[in-house]
XYZ file of C-alpha atoms in Angstrom:
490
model
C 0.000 0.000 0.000
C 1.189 3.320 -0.993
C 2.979 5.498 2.175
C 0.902 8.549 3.404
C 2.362 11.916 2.222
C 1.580 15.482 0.951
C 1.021 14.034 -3.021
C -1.952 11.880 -1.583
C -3.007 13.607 1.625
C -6.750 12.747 1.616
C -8.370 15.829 2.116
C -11.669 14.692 3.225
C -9.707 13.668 6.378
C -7.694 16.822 7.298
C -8.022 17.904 10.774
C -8.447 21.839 10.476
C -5.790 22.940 8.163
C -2.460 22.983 7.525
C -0.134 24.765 9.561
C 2.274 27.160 7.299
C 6.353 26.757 6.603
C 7.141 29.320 9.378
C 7.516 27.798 12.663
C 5.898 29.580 15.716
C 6.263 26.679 18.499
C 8.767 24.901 19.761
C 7.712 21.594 21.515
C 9.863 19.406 23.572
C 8.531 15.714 23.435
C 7.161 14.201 20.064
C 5.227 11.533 21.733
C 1.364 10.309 21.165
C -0.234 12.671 23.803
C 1.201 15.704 21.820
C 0.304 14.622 18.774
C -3.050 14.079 19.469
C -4.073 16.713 21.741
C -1.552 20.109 21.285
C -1.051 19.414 17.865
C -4.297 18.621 16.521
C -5.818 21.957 18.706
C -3.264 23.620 16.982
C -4.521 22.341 13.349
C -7.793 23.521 14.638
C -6.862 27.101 15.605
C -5.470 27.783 12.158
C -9.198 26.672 10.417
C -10.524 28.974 12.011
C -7.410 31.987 12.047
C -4.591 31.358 9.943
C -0.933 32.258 11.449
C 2.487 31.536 11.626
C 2.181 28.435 13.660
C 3.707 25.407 12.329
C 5.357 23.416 14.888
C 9.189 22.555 15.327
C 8.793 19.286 17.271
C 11.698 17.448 19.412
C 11.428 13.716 20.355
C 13.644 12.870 23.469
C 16.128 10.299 22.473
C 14.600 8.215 19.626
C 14.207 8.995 15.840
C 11.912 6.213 15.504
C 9.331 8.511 15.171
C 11.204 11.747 13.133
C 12.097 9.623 10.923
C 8.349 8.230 10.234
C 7.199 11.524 10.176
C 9.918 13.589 7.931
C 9.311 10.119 5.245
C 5.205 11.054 5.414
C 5.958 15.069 4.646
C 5.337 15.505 8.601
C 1.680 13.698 8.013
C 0.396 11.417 10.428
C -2.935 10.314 11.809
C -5.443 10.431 14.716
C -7.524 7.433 15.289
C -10.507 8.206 17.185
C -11.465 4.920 19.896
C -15.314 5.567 20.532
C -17.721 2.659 20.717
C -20.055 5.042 18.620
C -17.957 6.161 15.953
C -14.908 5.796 14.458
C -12.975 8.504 13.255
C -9.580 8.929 11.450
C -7.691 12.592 10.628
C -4.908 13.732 9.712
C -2.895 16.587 10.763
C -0.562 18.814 8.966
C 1.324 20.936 11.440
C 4.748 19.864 11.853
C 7.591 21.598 9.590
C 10.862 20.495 11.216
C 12.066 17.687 13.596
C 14.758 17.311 15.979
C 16.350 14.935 18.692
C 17.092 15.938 22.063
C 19.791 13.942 22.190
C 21.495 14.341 18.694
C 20.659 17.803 17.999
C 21.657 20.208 20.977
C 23.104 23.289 19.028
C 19.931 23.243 16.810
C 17.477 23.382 19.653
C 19.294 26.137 21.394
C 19.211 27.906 18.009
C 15.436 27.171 17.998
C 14.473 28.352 21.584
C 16.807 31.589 20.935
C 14.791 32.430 17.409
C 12.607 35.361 17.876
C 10.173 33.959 15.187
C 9.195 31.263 17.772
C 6.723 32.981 20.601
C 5.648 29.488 22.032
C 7.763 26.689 23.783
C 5.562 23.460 24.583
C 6.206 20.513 26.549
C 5.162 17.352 26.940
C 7.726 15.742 28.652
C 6.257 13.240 31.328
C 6.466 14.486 35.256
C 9.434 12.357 35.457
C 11.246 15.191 32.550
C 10.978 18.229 35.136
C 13.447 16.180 37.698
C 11.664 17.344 40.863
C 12.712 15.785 44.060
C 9.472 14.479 45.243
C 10.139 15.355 48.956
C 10.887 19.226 48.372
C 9.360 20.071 45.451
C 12.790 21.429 44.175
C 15.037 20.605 41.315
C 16.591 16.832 41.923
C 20.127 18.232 41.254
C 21.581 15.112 41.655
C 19.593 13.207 38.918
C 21.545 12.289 36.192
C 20.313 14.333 33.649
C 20.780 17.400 35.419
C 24.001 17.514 36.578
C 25.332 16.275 33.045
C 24.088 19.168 31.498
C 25.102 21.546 34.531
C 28.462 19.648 34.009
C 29.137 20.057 30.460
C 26.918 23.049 29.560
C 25.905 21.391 26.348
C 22.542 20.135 27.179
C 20.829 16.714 26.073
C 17.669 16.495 28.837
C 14.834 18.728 27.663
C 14.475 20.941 30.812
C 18.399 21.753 30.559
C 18.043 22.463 26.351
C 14.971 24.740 27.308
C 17.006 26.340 30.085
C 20.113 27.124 28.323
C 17.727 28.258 24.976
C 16.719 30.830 27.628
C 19.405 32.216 28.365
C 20.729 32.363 24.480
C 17.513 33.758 23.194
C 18.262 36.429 26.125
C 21.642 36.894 25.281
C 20.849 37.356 21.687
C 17.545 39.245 21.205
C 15.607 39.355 24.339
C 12.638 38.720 22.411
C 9.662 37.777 24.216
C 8.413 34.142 24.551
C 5.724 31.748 26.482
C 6.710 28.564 28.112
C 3.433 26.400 28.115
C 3.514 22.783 30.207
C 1.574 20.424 28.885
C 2.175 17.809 31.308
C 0.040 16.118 34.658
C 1.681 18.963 36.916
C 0.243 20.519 39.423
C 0.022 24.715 39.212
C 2.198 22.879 35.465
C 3.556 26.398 35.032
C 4.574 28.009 38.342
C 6.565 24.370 38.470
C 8.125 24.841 35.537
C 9.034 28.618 36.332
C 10.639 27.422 39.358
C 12.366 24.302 37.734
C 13.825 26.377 35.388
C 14.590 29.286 37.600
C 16.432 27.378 39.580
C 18.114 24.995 36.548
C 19.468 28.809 35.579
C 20.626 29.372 39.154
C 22.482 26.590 39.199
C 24.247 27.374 35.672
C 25.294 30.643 37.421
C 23.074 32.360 35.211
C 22.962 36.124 35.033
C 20.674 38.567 37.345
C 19.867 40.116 34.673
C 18.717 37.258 32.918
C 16.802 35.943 35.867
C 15.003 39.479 35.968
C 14.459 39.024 31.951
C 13.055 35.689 32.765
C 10.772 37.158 35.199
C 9.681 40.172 33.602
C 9.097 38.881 29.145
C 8.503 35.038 29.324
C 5.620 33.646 30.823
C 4.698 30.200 32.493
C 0.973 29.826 31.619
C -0.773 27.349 33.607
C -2.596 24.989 31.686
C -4.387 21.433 32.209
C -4.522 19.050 29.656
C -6.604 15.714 29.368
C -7.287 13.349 27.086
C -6.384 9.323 27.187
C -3.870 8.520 24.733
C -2.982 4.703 24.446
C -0.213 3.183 22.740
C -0.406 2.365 19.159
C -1.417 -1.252 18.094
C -1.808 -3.166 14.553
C -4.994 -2.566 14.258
C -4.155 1.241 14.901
C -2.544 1.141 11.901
C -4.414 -1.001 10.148
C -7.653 0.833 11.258
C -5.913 3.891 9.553
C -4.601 2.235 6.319
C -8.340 1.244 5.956
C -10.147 4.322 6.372
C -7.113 6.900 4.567
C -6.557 4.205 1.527
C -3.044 4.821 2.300
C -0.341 3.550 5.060
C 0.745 5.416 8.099
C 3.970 4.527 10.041
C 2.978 6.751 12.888
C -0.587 7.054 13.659
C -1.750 7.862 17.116
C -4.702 6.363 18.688
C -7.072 8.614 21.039
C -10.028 8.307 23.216
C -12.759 11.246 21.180
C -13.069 13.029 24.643
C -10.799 15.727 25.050
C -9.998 18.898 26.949
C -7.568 21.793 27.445
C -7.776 24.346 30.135
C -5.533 27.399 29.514
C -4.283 30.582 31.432
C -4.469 33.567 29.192
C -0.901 34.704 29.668
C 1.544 34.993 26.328
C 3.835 37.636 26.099
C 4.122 36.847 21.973
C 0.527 35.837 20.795
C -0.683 32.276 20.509
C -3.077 30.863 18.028
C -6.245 31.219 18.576
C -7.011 27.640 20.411
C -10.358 28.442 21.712
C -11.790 28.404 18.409
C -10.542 24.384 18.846
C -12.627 24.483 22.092
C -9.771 25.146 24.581
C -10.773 26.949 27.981
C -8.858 30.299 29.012
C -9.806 30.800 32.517
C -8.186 31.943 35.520
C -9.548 28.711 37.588
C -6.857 26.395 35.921
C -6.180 25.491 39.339
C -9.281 24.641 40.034
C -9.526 22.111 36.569
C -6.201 20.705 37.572
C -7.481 19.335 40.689
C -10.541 17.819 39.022
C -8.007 16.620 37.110
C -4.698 15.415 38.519
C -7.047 14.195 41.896
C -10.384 12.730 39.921
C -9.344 11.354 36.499
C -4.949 10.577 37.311
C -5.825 9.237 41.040
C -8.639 7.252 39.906
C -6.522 6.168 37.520
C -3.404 5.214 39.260
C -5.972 2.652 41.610
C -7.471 1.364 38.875
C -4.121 0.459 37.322
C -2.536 -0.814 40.713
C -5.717 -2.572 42.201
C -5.577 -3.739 38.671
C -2.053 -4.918 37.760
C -2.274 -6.441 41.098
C -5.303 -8.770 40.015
C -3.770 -9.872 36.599
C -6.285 -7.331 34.141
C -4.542 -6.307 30.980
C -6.212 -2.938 30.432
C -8.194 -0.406 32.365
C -11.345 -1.169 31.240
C -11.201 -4.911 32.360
C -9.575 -3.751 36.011
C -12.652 -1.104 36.296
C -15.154 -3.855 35.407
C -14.386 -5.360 38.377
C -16.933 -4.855 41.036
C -14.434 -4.344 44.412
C -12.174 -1.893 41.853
C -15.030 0.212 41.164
C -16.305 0.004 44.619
C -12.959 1.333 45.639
C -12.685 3.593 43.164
C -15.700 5.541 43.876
C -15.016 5.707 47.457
C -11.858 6.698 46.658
C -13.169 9.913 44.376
C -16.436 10.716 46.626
C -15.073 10.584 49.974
C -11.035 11.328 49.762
C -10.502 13.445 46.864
C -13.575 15.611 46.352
C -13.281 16.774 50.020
C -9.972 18.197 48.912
C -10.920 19.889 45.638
C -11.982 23.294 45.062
C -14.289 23.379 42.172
C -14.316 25.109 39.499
C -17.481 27.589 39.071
C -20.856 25.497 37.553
C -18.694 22.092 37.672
C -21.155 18.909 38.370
C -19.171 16.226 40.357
C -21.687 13.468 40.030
C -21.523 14.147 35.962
C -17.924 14.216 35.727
C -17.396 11.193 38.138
C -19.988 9.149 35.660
C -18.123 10.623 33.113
C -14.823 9.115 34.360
C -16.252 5.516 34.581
C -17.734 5.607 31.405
C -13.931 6.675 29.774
C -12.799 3.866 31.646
C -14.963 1.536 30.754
C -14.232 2.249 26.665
C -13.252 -0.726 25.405
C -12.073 -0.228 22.090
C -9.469 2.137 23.421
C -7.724 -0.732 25.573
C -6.034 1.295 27.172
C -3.193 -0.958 28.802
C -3.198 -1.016 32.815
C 0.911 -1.692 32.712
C 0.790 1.958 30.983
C -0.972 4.124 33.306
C 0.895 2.337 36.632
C 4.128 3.228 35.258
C 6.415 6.328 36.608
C 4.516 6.131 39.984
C 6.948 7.330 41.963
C 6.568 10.728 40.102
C 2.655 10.822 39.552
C 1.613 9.818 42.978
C 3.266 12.746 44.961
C 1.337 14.874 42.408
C -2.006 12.817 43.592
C -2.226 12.124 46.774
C -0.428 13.754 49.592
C -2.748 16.597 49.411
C -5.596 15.009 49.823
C -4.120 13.034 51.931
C -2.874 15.766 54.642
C -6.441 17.171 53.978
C -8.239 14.330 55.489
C -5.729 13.664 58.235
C -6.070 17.215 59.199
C -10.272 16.548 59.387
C -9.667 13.734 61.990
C -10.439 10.385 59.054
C -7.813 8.387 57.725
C -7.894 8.223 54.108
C -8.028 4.638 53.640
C -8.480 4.464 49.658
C -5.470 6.783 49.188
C -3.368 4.029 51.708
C -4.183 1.799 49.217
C -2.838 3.626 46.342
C 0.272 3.857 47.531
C 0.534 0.184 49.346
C -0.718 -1.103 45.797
C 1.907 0.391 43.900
C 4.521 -0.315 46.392
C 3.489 -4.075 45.657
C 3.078 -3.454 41.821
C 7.143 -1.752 41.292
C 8.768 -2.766 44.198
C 7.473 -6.137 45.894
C 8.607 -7.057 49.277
C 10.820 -10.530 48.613
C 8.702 -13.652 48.122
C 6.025 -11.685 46.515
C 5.223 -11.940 43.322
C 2.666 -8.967 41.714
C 1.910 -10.842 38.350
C 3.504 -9.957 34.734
C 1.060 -6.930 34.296
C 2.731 -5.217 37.545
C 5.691 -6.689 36.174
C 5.255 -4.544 33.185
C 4.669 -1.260 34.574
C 8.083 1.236 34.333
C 9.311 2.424 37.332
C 12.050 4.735 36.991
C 12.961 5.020 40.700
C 12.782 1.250 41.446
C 16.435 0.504 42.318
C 16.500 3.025 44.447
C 13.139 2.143 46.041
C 15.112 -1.654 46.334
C 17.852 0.208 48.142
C 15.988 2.057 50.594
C 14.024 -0.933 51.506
C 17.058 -3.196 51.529
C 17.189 -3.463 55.717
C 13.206 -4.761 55.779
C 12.777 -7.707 57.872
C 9.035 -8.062 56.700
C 6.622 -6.628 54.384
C 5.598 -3.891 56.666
C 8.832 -2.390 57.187
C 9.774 -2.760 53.641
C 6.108 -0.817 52.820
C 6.998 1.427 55.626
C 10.692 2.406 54.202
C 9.440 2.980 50.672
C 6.427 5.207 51.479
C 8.645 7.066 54.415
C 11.451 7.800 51.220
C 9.041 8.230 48.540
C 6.053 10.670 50.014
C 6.330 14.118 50.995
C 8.018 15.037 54.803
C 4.516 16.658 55.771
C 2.554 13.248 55.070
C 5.531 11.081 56.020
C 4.893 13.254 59.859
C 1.519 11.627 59.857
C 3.088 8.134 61.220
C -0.622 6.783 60.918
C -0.745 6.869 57.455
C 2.608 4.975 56.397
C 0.904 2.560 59.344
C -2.134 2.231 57.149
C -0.191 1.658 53.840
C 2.117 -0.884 55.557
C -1.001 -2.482 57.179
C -2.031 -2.728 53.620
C 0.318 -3.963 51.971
C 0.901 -6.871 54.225
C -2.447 -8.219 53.362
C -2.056 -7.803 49.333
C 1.083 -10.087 50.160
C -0.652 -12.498 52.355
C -4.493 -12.596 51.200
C -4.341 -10.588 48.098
C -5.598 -7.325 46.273
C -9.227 -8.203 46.952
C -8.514 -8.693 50.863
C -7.316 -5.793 51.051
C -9.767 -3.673 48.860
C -12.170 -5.183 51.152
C -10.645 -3.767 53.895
C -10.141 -0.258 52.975
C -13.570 -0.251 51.863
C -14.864 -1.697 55.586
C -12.655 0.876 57.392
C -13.842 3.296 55.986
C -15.695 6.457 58.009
């Protein structure tokens, strides 16, 4: 079958419109969610106003997928997963890829060009290197002090650092740094990441002021479920398009982008694609990161514990749900506050009935992975909130005890191959701060004491409860001790 490209782009299934040669964005982070949520808003925007908005994308390490892309003209597609419909586009955005790794000068050449008023960034919570304790840069993670070390950056946060302080250096133009990743407050935490990146470089005052005073952190909350691609993506796409795509991207139809109106250069005009500007992106982020990512992360664990492949069969069963629900009614709703006119009950149906979509197959082993990272983002909040009412957050215990038994097993334990599958970029050094255990409550205990945040960690109860819980996934399994979360509960 003949290779997607511009000579046979099927029109009928353009998403918006093409984006024009000139590049306005930089993004860091060519993967799936990008393509399928920044990117194809972007396509949108320019249907509806037409600008200088083409996108200069950067994968991480790989050119697996540049090199797809650059043999399709930039082309790929979107394959929508709805039981109701399905729906493949394509979008037409990209103009120029790069590698982090490969292609340093170039991307400091790119984040110093006045002609681009946008960096984006979707580069997984684990990219930002934040010690999950403090908050603050990890400046011993390898990544970071390599490029503080050699000054010629590979890790995204230290290229978009460094392009800082070269675009400052040279022109002084302008620019907006826009997170698009499962942060809390995503840009005040990226501010201070790469504040204090710049610090550490010995940067400048009077860069630091410049950073302060013409480039922007916009907060923003993104959300839409973005599985890995499969054969049948591709062969869904081939089907539909008449034509073969190396790269297409599979997507669940709902999604959503909450945005703080703050660019110091312009930005295309996204709300035409149905993004929100609001100044309650707080507010959304806590629906989001608390509701949709912490119901998430139980499913996968409670999940990956009881041997389901994908989300939708670990939410089908009964005590997961049960769990689940209590988990988002009783311990994370207390905590939120909501955004003006939201409907909890309609978003938490919502929720199941995402989970529950089939045809996306969304794969549990995916959404447990990089715990150690998205957890401190989920629950100590939450957490503290309900310790600091008096009730012990029992749901939220077994979070953490079920990933602790998912990643990082006490010895004699084994969590199944779909735990076994989940990544866990901190687990050696989760295996070498439990090394000492005697028993699976102190090796629970050492994890959760090295892994949450010094406030929680002060509430001894909890690490009890998650200890407490762990010990009976080892001894009388997952559903033991979702049964007993769900009985303790007040």
């Amino acid at each position: 079958m003949t290779r997607l490209s511009r000579a046979n782009l099927p029109q009928a299934h353009l998403i918006g419109a093409s984006a024009p040669q000139q590049t306005g964005i930089v993004h860091f982070g060519l993967g799936n969610f990008h393509r399928a949520h920044a990117a194809v808003n972007t396509a949108l925007a320019l249907a509806a106003e037409p600008g200088e908005w083409g996108i200069l994308g950067i994968a991480n390490r790989s050119r697996r997928v540049t090199t797809a892309l650059q043999e399709q003209d930039f082309l790929y597609s979107v394959v929508t997963l709805d039981p109701a419909a399905e729906e493949v586009g394509v979008v037409d955005v990209h103009r120029r890829l790069l590698v982090a790794a490969e292609d340093g000068p170039d991307i400091l050449a790119a984040a110093a060009d006045p002609a681009h008023k946008i960096i984006t960034l979707t580069i997984s919570e684990t990219g930002y290197h934040l010690d999950p304790r403090t908050g603050l840069l990890d400046l011993a993670a390898a990544d970071v002090a390599s490029d503080l070390a050699s000054r010629a950056p590979a890790s995204p946060l230290g290229q978009l650092a460094f392009g800082l302080m070269r675009r400052h250096a040279e022109n002084g133009a302008p620019i907006s740094v826009l997170s698009c990743d499962n942060l809390l407050a995503a840009g005040h935490t990226t501010r201070a990441a790469v504040t204090q990146f710049a610090q550490e470089a010995e940067a400048s005052e009077d860069f630091l002021g410049w950073l302060g005073d013409s480039v922007s952190f916009p907060n923003a909350m993104v959300d839409r479920i973005v599985p890995a691609p499969t054969d049948e993506t591709s062969a869904t796409a081939a089907r539909v398009l008449g034509v073969e795509d190396a790269s297409p991207v599979p997507a669940e139809k709902f999604s959503q982008w909450v945005i703080e109106d703050d660019f110091r250069a312009g930005r295309p005009r996204w709300e035409a694609a149905g993004v929100i500007f609001t100044d309650e992106v707080e507010k959304y982020e806590q629906v989001k990161l608390r509701l949709l990512n912490g119901g998430h992360s139980l499913i996968a664990y409670l999940g990956g514990l009881y041997r389901r492949d994908t989300i939708p069969a670990s939410r089908q069963q009964p005590f997961i749900e049960d769990c689940v629900r209590a988990c988002l009614m009783q311990e994370y709703l207390p905590s939120i506050d909501q955004p003006t006119g939201f409907d909890a009950d309609a978003y938490v149906q919502q929720l199941f009935a995402r989970w529950s979509n089939t045809v996306l197959g969304d794969k549990t082993a995916r959404v447990g992975s990089d715990g150690s990272t998205k957890l401190v983002q989920r629950v100590p909040i939450p957490a503290m909130a309900a310790l600091d009412r008096g009730r012990m957050p029992h749901q939220l215990a077994l979070t953490v005890a079920g990933w602790i038994c998912c990643v990082c097993p006490p010895a004699g334990f084994d969590p199944g191959p779909v735990a076994a599958a989940m990544i866990e970029p901190k687990a050696d050094a989760l295996r070498a701060v439990a090394q000492g255990a005697t028993n699976v409550a102190s090796h629970a205990r050492a994890i959760a004491e090295a892994s949450l945040p010094d406030d929680l960690v002060a509430h001894g109860a909890f690490v009890e409860r998650v200890a407490d819980l762990a010990q009976i996934i080892v001894t009388g399994g997952v559903r033991a001790a979702a049964a007993d979360a769900l009985a303790a509960r007040q």
